[in-house]
PDB file of C-alpha atoms and ligand atoms in Angstrom:
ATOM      1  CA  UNK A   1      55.597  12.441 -78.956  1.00 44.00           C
ATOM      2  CA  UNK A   2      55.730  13.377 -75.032  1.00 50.00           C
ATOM      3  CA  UNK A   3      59.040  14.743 -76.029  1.00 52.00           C
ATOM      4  CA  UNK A   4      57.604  17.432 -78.464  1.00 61.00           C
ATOM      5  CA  UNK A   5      54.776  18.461 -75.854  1.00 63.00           C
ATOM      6  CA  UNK A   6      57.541  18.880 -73.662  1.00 65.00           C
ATOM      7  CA  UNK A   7      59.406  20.932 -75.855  1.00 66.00           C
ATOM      8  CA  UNK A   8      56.869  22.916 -76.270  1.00 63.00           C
ATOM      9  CA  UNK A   9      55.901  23.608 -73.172  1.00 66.00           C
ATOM     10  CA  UNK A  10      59.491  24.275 -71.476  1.00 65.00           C
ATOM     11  CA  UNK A  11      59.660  26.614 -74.349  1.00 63.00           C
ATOM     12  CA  UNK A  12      56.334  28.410 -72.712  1.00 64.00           C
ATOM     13  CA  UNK A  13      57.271  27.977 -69.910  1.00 64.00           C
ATOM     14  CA  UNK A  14      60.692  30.263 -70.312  1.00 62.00           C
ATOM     15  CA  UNK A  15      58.118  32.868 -71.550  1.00 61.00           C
ATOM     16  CA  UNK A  16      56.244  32.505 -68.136  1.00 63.00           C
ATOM     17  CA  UNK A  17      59.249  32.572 -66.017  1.00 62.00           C
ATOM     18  CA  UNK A  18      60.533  35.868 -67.168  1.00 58.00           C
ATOM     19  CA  UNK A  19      56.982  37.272 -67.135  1.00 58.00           C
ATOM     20  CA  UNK A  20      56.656  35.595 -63.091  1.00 59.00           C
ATOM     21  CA  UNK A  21      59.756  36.498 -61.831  1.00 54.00           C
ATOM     22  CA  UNK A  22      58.802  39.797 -61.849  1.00 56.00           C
ATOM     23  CA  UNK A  23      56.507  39.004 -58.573  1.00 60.00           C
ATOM     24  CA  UNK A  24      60.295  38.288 -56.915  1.00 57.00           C
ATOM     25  CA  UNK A  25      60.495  41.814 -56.278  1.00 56.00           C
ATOM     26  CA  UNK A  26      56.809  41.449 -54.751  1.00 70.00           C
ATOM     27  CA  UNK A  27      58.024  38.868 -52.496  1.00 79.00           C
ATOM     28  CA  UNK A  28      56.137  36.056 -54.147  1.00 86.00           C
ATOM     29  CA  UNK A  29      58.585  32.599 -53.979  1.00 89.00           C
ATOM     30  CA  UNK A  30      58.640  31.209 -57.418  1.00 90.00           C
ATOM     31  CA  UNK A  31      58.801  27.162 -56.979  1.00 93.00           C
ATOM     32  CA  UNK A  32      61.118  25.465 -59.453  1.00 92.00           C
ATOM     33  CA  UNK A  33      60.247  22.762 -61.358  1.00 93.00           C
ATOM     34  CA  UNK A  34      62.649  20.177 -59.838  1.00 95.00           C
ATOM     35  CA  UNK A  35      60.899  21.435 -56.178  1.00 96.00           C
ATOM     36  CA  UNK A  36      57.329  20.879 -58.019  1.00 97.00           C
ATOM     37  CA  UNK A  37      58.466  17.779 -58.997  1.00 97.00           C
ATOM     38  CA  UNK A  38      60.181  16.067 -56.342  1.00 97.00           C
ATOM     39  CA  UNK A  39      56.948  17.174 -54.301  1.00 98.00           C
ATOM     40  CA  UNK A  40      54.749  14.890 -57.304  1.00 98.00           C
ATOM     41  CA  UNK A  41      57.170  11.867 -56.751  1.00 97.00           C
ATOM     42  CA  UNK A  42      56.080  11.953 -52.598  1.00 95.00           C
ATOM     43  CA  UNK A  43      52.369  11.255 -53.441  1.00 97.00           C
ATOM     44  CA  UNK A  44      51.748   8.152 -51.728  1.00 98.00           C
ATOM     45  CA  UNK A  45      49.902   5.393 -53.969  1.00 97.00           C
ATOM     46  CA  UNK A  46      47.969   3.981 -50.952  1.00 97.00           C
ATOM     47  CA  UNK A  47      44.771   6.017 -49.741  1.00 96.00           C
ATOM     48  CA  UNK A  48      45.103   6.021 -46.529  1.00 96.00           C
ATOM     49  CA  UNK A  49      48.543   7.603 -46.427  1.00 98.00           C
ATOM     50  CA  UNK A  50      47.458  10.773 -48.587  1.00 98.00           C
ATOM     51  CA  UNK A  51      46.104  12.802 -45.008  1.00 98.00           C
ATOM     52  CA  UNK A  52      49.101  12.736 -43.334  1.00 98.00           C
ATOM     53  CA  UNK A  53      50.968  13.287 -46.378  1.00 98.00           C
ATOM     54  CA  UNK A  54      49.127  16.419 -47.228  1.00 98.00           C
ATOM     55  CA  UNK A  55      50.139  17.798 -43.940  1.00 98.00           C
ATOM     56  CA  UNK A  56      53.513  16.927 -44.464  1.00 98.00           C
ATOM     57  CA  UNK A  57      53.343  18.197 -47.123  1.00 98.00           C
ATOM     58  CA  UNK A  58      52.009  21.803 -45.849  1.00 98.00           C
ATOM     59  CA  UNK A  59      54.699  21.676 -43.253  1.00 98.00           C
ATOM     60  CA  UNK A  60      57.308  21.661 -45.821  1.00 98.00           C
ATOM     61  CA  UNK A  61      56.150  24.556 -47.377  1.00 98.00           C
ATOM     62  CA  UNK A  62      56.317  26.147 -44.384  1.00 97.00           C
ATOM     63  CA  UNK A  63      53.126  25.978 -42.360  1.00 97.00           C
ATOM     64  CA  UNK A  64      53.117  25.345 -38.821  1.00 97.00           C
ATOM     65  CA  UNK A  65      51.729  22.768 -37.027  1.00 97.00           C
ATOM     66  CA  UNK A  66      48.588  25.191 -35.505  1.00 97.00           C
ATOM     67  CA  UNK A  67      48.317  26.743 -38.776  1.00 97.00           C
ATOM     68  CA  UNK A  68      46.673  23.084 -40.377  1.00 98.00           C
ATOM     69  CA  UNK A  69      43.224  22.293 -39.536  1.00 98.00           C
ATOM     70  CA  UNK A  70      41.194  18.970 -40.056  1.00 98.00           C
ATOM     71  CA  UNK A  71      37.936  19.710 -40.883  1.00 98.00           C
ATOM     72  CA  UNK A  72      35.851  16.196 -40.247  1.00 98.00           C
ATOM     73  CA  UNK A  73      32.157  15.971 -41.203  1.00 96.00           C
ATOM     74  CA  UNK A  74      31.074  12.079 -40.537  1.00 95.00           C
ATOM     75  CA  UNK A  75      33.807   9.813 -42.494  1.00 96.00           C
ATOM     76  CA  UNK A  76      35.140  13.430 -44.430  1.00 97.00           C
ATOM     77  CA  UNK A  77      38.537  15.284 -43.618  1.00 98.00           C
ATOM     78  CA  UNK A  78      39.203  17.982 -45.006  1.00 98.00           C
ATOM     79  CA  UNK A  79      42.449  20.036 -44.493  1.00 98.00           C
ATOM     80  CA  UNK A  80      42.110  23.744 -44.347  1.00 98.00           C
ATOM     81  CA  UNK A  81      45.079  26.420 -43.728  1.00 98.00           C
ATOM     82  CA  UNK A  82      43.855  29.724 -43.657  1.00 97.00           C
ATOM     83  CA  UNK A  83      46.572  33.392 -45.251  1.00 96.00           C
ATOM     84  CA  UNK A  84      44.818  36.148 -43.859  1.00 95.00           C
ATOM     85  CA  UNK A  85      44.505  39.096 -46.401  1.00 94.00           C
ATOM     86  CA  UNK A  86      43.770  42.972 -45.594  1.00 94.00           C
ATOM     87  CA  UNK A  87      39.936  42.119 -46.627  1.00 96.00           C
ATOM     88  CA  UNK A  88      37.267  39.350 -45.500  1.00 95.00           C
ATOM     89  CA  UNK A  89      36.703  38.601 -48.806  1.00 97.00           C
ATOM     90  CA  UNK A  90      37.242  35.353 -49.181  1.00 98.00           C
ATOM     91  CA  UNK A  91      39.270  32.769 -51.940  1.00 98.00           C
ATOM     92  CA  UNK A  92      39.165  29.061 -51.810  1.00 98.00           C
ATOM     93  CA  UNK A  93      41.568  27.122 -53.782  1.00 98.00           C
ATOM     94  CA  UNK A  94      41.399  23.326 -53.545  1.00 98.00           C
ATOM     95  CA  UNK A  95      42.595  20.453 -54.420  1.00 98.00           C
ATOM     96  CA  UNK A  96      41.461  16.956 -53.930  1.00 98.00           C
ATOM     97  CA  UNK A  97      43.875  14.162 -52.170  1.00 98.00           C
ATOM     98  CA  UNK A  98      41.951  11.058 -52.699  1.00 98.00           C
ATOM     99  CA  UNK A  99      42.428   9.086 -55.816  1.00 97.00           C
ATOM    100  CA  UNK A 100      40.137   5.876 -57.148  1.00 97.00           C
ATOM    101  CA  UNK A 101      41.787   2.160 -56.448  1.00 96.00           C
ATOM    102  CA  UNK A 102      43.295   1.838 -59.814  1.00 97.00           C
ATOM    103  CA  UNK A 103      46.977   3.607 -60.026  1.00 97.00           C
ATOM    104  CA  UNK A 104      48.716   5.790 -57.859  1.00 98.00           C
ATOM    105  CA  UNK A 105      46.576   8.675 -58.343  1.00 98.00           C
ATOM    106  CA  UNK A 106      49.339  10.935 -59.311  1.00 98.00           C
ATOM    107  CA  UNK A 107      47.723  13.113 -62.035  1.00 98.00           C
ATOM    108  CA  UNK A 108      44.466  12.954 -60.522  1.00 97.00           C
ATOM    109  CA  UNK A 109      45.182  14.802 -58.447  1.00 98.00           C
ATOM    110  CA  UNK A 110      48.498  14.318 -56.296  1.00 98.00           C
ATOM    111  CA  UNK A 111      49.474  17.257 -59.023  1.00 98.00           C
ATOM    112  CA  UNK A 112      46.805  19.311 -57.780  1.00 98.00           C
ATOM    113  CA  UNK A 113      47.487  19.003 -53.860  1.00 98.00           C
ATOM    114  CA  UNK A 114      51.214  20.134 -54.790  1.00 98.00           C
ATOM    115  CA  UNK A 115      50.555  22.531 -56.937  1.00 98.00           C
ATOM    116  CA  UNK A 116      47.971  23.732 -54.022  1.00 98.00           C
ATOM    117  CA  UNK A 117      50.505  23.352 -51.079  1.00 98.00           C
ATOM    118  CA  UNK A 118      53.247  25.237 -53.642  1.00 98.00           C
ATOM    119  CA  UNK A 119      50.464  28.872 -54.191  1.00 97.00           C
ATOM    120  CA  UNK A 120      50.557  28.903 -50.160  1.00 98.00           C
ATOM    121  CA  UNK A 121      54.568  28.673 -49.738  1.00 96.00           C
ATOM    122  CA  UNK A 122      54.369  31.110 -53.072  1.00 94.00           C
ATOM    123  CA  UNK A 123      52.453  33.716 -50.823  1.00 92.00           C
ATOM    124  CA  UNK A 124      54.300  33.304 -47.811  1.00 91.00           C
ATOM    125  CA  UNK A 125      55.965  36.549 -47.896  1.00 88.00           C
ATOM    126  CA  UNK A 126      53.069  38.976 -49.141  1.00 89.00           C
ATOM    127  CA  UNK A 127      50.131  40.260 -47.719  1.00 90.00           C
ATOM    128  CA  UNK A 128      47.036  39.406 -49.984  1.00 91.00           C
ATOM    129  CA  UNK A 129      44.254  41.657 -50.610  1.00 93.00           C
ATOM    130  CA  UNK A 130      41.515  39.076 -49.986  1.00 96.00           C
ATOM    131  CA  UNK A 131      41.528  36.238 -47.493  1.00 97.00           C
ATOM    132  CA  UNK A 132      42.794  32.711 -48.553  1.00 97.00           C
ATOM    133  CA  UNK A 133      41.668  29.553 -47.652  1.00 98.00           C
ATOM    134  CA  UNK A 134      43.612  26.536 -49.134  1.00 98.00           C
ATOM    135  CA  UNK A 135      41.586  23.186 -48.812  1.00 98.00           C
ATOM    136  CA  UNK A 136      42.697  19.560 -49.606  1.00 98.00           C
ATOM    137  CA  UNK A 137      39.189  17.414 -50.015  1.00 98.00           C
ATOM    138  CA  UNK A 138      38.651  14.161 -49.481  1.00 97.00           C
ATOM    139  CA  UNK A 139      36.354  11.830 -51.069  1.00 97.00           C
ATOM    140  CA  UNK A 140      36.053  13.885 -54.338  1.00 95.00           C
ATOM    141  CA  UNK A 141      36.062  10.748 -55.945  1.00 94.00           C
ATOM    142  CA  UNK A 142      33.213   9.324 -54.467  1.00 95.00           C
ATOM    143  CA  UNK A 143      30.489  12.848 -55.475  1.00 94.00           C
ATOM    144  CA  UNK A 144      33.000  15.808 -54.258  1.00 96.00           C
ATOM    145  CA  UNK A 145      31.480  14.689 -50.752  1.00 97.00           C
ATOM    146  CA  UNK A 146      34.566  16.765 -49.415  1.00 97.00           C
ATOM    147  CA  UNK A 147      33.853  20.255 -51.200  1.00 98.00           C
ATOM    148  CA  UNK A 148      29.970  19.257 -51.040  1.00 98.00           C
ATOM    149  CA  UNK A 149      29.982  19.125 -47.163  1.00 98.00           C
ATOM    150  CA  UNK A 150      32.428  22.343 -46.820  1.00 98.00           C
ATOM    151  CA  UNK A 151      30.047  24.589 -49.146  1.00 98.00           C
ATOM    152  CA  UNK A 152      26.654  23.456 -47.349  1.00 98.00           C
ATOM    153  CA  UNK A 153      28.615  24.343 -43.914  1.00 97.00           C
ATOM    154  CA  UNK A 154      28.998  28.063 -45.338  1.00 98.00           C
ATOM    155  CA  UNK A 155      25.341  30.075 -44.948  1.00 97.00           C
ATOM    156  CA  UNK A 156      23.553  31.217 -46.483  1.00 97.00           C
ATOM    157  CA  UNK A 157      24.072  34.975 -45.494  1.00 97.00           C
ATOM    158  CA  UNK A 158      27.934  34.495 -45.851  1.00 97.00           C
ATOM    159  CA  UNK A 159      28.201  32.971 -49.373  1.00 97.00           C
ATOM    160  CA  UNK A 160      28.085  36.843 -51.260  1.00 96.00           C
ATOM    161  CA  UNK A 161      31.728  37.100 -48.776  1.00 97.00           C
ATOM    162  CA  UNK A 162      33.071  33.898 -50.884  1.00 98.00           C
ATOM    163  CA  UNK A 163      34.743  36.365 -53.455  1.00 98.00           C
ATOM    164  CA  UNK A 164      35.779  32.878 -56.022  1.00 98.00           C
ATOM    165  CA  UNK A 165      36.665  29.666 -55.525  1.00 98.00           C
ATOM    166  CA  UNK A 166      39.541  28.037 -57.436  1.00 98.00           C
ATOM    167  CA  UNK A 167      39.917  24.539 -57.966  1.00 98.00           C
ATOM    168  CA  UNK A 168      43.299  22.451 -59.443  1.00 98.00           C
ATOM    169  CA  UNK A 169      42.142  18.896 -60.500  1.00 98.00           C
ATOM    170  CA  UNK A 170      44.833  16.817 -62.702  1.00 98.00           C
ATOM    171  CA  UNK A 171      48.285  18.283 -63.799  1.00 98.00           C
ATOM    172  CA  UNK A 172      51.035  16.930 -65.708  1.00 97.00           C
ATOM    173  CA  UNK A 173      49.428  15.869 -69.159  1.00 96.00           C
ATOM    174  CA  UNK A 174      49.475  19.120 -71.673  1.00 95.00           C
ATOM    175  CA  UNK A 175      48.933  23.057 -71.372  1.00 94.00           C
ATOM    176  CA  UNK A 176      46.211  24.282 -68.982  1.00 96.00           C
ATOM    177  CA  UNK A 177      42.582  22.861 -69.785  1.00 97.00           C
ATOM    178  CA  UNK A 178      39.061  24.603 -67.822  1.00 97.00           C
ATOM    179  CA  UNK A 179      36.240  21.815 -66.930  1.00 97.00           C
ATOM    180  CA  UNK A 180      33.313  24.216 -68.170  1.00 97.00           C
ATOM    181  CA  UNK A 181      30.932  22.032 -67.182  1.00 95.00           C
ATOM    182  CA  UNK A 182      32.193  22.607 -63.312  1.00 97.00           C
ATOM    183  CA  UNK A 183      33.134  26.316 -63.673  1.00 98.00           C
ATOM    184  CA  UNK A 184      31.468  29.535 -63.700  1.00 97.00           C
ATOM    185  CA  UNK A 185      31.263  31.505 -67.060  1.00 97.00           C
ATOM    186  CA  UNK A 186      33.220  34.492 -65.705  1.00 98.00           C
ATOM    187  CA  UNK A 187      35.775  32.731 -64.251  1.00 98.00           C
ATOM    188  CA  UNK A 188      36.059  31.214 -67.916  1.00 98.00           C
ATOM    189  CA  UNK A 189      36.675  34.370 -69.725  1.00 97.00           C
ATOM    190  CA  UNK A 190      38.954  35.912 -66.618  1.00 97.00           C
ATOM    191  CA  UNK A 191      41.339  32.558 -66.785  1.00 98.00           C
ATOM    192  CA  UNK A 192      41.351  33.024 -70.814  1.00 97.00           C
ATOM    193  CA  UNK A 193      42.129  36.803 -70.280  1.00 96.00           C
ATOM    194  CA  UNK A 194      45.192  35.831 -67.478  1.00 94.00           C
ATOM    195  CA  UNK A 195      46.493  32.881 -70.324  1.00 93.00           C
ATOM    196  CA  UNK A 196      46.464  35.096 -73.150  1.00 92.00           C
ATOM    197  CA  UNK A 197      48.232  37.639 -71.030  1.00 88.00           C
ATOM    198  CA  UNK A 198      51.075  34.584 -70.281  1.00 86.00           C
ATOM    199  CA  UNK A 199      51.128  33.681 -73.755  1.00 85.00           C
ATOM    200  CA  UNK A 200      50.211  30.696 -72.473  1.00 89.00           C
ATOM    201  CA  UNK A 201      47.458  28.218 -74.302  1.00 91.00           C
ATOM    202  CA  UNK A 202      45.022  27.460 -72.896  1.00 95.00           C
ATOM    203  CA  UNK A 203      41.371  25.418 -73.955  1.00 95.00           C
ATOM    204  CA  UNK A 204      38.170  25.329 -72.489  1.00 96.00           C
ATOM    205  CA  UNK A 205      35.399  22.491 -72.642  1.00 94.00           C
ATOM    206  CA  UNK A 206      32.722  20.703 -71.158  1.00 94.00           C
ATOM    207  CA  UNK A 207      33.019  16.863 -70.642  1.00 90.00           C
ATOM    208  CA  UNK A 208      29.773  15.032 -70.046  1.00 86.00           C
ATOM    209  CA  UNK A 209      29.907  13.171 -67.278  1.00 86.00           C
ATOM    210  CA  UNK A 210      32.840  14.997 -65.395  1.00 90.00           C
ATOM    211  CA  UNK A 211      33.045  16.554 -62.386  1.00 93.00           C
ATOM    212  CA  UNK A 212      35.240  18.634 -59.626  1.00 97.00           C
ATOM    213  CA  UNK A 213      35.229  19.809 -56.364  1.00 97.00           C
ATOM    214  CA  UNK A 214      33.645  23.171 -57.681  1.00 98.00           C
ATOM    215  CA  UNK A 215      31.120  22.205 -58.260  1.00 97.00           C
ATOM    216  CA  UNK A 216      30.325  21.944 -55.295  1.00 97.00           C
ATOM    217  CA  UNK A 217      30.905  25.768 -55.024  1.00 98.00           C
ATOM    218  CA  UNK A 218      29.072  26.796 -57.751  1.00 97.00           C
ATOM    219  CA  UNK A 219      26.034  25.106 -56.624  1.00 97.00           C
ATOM    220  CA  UNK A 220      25.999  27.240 -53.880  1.00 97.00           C
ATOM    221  CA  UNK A 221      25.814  30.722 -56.438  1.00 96.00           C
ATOM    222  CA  UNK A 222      29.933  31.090 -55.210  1.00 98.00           C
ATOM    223  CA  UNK A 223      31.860  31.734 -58.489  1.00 98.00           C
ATOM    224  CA  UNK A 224      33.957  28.748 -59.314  1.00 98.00           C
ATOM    225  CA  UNK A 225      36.388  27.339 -61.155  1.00 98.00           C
ATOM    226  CA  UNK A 226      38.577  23.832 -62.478  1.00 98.00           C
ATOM    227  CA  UNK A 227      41.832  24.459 -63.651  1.00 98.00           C
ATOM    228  CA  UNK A 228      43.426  21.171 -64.985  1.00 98.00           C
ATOM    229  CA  UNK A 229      46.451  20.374 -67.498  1.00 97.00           C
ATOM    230  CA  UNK A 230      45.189  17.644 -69.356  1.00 94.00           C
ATOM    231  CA  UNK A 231      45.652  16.702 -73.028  1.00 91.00           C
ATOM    232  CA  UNK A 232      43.004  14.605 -75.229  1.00 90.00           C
ATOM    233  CA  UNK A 233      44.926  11.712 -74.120  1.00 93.00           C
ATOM    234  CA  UNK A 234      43.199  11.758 -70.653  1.00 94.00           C
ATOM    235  CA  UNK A 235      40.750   8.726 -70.991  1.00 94.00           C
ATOM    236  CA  UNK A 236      44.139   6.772 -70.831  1.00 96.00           C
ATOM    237  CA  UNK A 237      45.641   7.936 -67.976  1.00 97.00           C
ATOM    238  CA  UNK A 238      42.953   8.675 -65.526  1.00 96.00           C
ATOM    239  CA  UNK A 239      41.629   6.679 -63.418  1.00 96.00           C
ATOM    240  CA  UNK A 240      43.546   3.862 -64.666  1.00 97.00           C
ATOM    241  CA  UNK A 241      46.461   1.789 -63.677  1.00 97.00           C
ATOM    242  CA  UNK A 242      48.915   4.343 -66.019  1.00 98.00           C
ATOM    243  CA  UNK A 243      48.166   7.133 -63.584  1.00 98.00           C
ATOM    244  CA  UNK A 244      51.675   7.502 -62.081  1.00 97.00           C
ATOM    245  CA  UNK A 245      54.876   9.322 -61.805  1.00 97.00           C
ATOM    246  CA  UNK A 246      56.486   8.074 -65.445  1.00 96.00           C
ATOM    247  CA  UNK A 247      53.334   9.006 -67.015  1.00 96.00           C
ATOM    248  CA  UNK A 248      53.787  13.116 -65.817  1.00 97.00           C
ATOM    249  CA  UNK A 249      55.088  15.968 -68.069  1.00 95.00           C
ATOM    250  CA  UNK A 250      56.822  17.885 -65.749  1.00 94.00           C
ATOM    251  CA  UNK A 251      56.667  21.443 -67.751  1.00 93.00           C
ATOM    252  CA  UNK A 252      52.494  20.708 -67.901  1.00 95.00           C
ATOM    253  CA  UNK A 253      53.123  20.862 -63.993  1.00 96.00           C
ATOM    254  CA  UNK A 254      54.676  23.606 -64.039  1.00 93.00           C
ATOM    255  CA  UNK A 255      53.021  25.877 -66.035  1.00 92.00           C
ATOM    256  CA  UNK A 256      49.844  24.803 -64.169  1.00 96.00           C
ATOM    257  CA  UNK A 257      51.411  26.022 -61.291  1.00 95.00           C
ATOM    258  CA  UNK A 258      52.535  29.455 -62.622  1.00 92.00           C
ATOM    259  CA  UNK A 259      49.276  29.816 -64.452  1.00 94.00           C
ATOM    260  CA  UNK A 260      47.593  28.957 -61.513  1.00 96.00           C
ATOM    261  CA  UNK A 261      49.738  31.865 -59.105  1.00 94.00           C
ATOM    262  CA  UNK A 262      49.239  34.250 -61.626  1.00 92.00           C
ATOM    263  CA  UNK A 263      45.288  33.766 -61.667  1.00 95.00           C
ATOM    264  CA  UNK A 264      45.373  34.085 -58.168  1.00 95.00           C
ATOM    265  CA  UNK A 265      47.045  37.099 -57.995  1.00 92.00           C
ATOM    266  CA  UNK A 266      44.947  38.879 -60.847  1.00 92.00           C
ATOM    267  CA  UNK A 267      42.111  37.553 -58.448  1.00 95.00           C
ATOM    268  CA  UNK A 268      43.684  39.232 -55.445  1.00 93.00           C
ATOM    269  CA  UNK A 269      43.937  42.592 -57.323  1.00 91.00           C
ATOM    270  CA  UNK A 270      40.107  42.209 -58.997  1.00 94.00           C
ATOM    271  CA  UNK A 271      36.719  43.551 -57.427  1.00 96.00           C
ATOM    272  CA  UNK A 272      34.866  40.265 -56.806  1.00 97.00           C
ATOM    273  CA  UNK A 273      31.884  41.370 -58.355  1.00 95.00           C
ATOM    274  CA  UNK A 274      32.698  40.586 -61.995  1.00 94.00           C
ATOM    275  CA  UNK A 275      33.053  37.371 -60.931  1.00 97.00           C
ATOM    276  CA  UNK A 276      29.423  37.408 -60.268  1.00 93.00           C
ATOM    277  CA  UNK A 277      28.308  38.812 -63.444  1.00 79.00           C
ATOM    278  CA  UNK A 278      25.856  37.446 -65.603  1.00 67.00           C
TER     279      UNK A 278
HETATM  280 ZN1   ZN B   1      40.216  14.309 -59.785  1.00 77.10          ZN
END
C-alpha cells in the first residue's frame, strides 16, 4: 500500500521538480529529497534535545550563530531567525519542535521544523519582497502556548503589518492536507489555487478537536494558515508510539516542502490584502 502512495507521489513530485527548478535561475536552492530526509532521521526522540537540535539544525542550513534568537516567555522558547525583505511586511512560517511522550515525534512535527529550516536555506540567495520570520514553537502540544505567547507579544497597532502567517504541522503521510479549522478562508482558496497550479493534490478539511500553532495567529485577525501532509491514516500514527522514522513517506515530505516554497513565493509576489478579504 505505502508503496503505491509512494509511487504516486514521486510521480508528482517529477511534475513539481521541473515546474521548481525553474526558481534555480532565481537563485532559490532546491533541497533534495535525500537532504530532506537525512535532516527527518536527526530529530531527536527525547524532548529536551529538540532546542538545541533546531539550532543545529538552522546552522546547517546556513544561519549564523547571531542570526538565531531564543525568544523565552516564562517556561516557552521559541526560536526566531529573521530574512529581511525589501518591505516591512511581514511572513511568519512556523513549525512546532515539541512532540507528546508517546513516539519520537517525527511526523508531528520533526517534518515540519525541517521542512521550516529547508524554506530559509531555500531563500538564502534571493532577496524577498516581504520580510520573513521563521519560528520553531515550543509547547504546541500543550495549547500552542508557543505561537499563543508570540502573537499576544505583537500589538495591537502592528498586527495589519503581519502580511500571513504560514504554519507546517505533520509531513510524511500522503499529498498536502489544510487544517480548516486552524486556517483562514483566503489562505484556503490561495493554497488550492498554488496546488492546482503544481498539479499537485491537495484536500482541505476541518477536524474537530484539532489544532495548530495558527491558530494562534488567526485569533489575533493575522491571516493564517496549516499546511500538513497527512493521509486518513493519521489517527494511527500521531501521537502514538508508530510516530517515527520507518513510518515516513519520503516523497509526502517532499512535496510538502516544494508545495510549501512555492506558496511562499506566490505569497512574496501577492498584495497582502487579499489575504484579508472577507
Ligand atoms: Zn503537531
Amino acid at each position: 500500500m505505502i508503496s503505491t502512495i509512494s509511487q504516486l507521489l514521486l510521480l508528482s513530485s517529477i511534475i513539481v521538480f521541473s515546474f521548481v527548478s525553474n526558481f534555480a535561475q532565481s537563485g532559490v536552492r532546491i533541497s533534495t529529497v535525500e537532504e530532506l530526509m537525512a535532516s527527518v532521521k536527526s530529530g531527536p526522540c527525547n524532548n529536551k534535545e529538540r532546542l538545541e537540535a533546531v539550532k543545529k539544525l538552522f546552522k546547517e542550513m546556513g544561519a549564523a550563530d547571531a542570526d538565531i534568537a531564543v525568544e523565552s516567555f516564562k517556561d516557552i522558547q521559541n526560536v526566531v531567525i529573521t530574512k529581511k525583505g525589501k518591505s516591512d511586511d511581514k511572513v511568519v512560517v512556523g513549525a512546532h519542535y515539541d512532540k507528546v511522550s508517546d513516539g519520537c515525534g517525527t511526523v508531528d512535527n520533526w517534518t515540519g521544523i525541517v521542512i521550516l529550516a529547508n524554506l530559509y536555506r531555500s531563500m538564502a540567495a534571493v532577496t524577498p519582497e516581504k520580510t520573513y520570520i521563521f519560528v520553531a514553537f515550543d509547547q504546541e502540544e500543550i495549547g500552542s502556548r508557543g505561537s499563543e505567547a508570540m502573537a499576544k507579544k505583537i500589538a495591537k497597532e502592528d498586527r495589519p503589518k503581519y502580511c500571513s502567517m504560514v504554519n507546517l504541522d505533520s509531513f510524511g503521510m500522503g499529498y498536502p492536507f489544510i487544517l480548516e479549522n486552524a486556517s483562514s478562508t483566503p489562505m484556503v482558496k490561495f493554497a488550492k489555487e498554488v496546488a492546482d497550479g503544481l498539479k499537485v493534490k491537495i484536500s482541505s478539511a476541518p477536524i474537530e478537536g484539532a489544532s495548530s500553532d495558527s491558530a494562534s495567529f488567526k485569533g489575533k485577525d493575522i491571516p493564517a494558515i496549516t499546511i500538513s501532509a497527512l493521509s486518513a491514516k493519521w489517527p494511527e500514527i500521531l501521537h502514538t508510539s508508530k510516530d517515527k522514522i520507518e513510518n515516513v513517506i519520503a516523497d509526502s515530505v517532499r512535496i510538502g516542502y516544494i508545495f510549501s516554497l512555492q506558496y511562499l513565493v506566490k505569497i512574496d509576489s501577492s498584495p497582502c490584502d487579499q489575504f484579508r478579504k472577507k
